[in-house]
Tab-separated table of N, CA and C in Angstrom:
chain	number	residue	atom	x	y	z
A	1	UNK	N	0.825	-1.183	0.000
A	1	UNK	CA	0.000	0.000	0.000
A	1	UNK	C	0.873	1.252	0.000
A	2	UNK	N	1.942	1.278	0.490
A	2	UNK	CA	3.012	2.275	0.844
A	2	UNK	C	3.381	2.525	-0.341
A	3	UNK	N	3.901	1.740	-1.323
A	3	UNK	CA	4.444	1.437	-2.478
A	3	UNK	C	3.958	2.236	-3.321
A	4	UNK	N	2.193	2.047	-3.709
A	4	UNK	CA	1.557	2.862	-4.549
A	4	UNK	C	1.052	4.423	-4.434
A	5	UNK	N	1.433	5.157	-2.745
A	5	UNK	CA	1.300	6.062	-2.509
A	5	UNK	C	2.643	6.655	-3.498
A	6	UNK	N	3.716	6.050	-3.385
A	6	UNK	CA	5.007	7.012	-3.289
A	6	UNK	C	4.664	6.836	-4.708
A	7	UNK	N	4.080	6.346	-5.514
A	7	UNK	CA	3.947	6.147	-6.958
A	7	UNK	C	3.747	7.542	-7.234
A	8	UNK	N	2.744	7.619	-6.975
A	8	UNK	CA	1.335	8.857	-6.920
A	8	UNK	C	2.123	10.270	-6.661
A	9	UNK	N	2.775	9.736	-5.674
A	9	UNK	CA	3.698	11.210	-5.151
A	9	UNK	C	4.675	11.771	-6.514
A	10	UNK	N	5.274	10.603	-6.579
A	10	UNK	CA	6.598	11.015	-7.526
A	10	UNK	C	6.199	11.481	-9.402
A	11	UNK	N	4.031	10.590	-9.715
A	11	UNK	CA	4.378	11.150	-10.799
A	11	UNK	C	3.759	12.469	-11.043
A	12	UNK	N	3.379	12.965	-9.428
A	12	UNK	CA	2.964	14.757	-9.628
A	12	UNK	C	3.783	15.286	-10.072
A	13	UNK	N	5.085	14.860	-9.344
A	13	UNK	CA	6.071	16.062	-9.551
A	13	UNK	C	6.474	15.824	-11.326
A	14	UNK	N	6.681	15.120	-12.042
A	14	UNK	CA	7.168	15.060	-13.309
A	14	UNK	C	6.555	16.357	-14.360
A	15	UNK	N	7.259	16.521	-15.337
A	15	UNK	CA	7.035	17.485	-16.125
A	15	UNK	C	7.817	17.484	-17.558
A	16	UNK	N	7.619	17.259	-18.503
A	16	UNK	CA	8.307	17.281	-19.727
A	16	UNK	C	9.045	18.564	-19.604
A	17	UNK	N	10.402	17.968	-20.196
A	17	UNK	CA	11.655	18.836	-20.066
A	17	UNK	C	12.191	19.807	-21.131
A	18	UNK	N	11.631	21.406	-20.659
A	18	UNK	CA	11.775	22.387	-21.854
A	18	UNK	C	12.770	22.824	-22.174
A	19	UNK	N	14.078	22.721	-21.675
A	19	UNK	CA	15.663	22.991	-22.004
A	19	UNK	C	15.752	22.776	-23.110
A	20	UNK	N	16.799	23.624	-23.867
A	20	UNK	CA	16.897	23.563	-25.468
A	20	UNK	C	17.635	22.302	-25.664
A	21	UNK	N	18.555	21.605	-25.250
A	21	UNK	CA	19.679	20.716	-25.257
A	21	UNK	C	18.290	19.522	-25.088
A	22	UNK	N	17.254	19.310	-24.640
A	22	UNK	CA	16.139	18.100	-24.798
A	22	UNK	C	15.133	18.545	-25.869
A	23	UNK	N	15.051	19.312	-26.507
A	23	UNK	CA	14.336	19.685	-28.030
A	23	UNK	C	15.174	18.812	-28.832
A	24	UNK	N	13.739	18.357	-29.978
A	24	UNK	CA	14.235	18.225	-30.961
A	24	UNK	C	14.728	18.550	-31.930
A	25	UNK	N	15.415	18.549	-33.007
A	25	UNK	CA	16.077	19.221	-33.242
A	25	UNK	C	15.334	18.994	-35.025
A	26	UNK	N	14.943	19.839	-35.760
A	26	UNK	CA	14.513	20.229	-36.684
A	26	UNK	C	15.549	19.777	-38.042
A	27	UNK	N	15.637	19.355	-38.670
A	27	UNK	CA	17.109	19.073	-39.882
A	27	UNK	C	16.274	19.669	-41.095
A	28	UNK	N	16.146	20.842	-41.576
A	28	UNK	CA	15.922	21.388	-42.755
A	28	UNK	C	16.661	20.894	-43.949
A	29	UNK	N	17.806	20.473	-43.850
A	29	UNK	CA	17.953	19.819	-45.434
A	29	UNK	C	18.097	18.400	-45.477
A	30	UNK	N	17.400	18.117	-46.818
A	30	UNK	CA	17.328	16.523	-47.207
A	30	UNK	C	18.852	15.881	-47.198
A	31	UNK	N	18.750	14.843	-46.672
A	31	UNK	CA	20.239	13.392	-47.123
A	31	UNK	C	20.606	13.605	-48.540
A	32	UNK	N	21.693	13.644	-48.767
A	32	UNK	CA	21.928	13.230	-50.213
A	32	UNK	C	21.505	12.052	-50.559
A	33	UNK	N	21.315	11.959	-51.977
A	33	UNK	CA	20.880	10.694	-52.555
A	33	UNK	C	21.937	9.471	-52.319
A	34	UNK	N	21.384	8.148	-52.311
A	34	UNK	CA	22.692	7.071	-52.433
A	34	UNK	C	23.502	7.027	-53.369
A	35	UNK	N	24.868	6.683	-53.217
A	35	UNK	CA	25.897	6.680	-54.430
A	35	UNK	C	24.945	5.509	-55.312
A	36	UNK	N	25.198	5.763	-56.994
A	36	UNK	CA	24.990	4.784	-57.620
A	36	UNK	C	25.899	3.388	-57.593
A	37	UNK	N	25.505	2.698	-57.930
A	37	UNK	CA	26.154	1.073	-57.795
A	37	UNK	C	26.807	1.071	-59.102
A	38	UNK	N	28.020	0.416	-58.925
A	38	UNK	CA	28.762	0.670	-60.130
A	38	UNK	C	28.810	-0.404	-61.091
A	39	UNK	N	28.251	-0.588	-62.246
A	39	UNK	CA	28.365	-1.906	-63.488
A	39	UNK	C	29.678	-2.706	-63.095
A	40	UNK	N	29.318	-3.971	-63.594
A	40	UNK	CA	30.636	-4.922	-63.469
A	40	UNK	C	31.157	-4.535	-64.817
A	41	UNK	N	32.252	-4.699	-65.004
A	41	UNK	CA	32.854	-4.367	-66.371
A	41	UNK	C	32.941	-5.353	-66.928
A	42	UNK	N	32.447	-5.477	-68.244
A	42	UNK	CA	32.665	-6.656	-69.056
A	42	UNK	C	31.160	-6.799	-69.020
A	43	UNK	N	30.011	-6.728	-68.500
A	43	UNK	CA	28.651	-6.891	-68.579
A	43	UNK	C	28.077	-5.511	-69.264
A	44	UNK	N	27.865	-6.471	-70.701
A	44	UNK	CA	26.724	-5.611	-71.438
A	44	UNK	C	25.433	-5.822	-71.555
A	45	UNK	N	24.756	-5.195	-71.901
A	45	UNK	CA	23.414	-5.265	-72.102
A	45	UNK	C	23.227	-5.980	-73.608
A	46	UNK	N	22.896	-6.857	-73.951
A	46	UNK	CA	22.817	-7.447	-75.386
A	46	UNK	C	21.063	-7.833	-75.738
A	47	UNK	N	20.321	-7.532	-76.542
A	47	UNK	CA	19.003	-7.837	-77.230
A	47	UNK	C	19.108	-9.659	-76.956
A	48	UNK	N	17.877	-10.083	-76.610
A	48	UNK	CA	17.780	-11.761	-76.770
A	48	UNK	C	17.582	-12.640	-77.841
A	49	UNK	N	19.112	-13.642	-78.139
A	49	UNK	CA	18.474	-13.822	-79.351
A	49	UNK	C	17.440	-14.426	-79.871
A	50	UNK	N	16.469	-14.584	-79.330
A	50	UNK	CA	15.173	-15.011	-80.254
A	50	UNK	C	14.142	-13.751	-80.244
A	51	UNK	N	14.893	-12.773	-80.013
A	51	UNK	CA	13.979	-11.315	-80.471
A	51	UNK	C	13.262	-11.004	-79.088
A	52	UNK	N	12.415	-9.968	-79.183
A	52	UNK	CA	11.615	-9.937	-78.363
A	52	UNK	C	10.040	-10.192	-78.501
A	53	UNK	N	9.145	-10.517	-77.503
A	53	UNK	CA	8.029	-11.097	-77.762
A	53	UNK	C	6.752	-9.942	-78.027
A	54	UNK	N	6.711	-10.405	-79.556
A	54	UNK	CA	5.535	-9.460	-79.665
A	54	UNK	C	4.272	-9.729	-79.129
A	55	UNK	N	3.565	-9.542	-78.796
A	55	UNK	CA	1.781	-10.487	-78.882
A	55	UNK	C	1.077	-9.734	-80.410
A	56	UNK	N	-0.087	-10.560	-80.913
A	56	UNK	CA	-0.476	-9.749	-81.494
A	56	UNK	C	-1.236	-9.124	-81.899
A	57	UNK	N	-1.941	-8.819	-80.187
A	57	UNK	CA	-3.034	-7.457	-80.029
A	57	UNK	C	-2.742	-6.524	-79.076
A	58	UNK	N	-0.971	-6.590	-79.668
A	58	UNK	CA	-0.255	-5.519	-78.866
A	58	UNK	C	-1.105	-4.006	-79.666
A	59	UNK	N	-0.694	-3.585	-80.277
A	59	UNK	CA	-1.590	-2.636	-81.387
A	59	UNK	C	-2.840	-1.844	-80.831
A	60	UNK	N	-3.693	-3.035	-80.264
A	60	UNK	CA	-4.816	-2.768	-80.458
A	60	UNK	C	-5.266	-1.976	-79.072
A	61	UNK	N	-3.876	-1.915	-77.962
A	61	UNK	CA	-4.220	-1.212	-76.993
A	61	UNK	C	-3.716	0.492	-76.991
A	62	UNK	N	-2.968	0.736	-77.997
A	62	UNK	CA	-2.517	2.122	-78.744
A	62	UNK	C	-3.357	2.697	-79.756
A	63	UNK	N	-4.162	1.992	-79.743
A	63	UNK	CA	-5.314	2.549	-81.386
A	63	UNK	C	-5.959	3.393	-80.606
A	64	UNK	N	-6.127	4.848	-80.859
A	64	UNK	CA	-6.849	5.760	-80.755
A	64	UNK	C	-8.287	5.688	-81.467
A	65	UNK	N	-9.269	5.671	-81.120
A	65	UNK	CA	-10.973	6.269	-81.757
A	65	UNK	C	-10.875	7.313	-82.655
A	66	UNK	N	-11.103	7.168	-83.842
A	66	UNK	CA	-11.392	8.760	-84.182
A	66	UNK	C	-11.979	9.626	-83.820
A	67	UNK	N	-11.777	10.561	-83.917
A	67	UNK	CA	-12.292	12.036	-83.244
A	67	UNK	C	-13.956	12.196	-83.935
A	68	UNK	N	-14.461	12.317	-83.671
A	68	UNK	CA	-16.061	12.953	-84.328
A	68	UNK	C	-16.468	14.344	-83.591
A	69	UNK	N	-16.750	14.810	-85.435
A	69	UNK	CA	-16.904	16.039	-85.789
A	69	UNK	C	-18.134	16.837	-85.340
């Protein structure tokens, strides 16, 4: 019972701490970006040789409606 008095006591006294040195501290400018990762040398990029895969009602999702007048 003693225990939970002194509880009571100790968390009147508390108070969030307004000293500048316990502020947070604001950082107005952004991180630089990450360095880029550097290519292995000797690795190119080469087309596959059996081409690439057309479908073929690729087309038909770029076809514009004509306009009416």
């Amino acid at each position: 019972m003693e225990y939970e008095n002194q509880m009571t006591e100790s968390e009147e006294g508390c108070k969030t701490p307004i000293r500048d040195e316990n502020q947070i501290r604001l950082n107005l400018k952004c991180p630089p970006p990450p360095p880029k990762k550097n290519k292995p040398q000797g690795a190119k990029t080469e087309a596959p040789k059996n081409g690439y895969y057309q479908p073929p009602d690729l087309e038909l999702l770029f076809v514009t409606p004509p306009l009416s007048s």
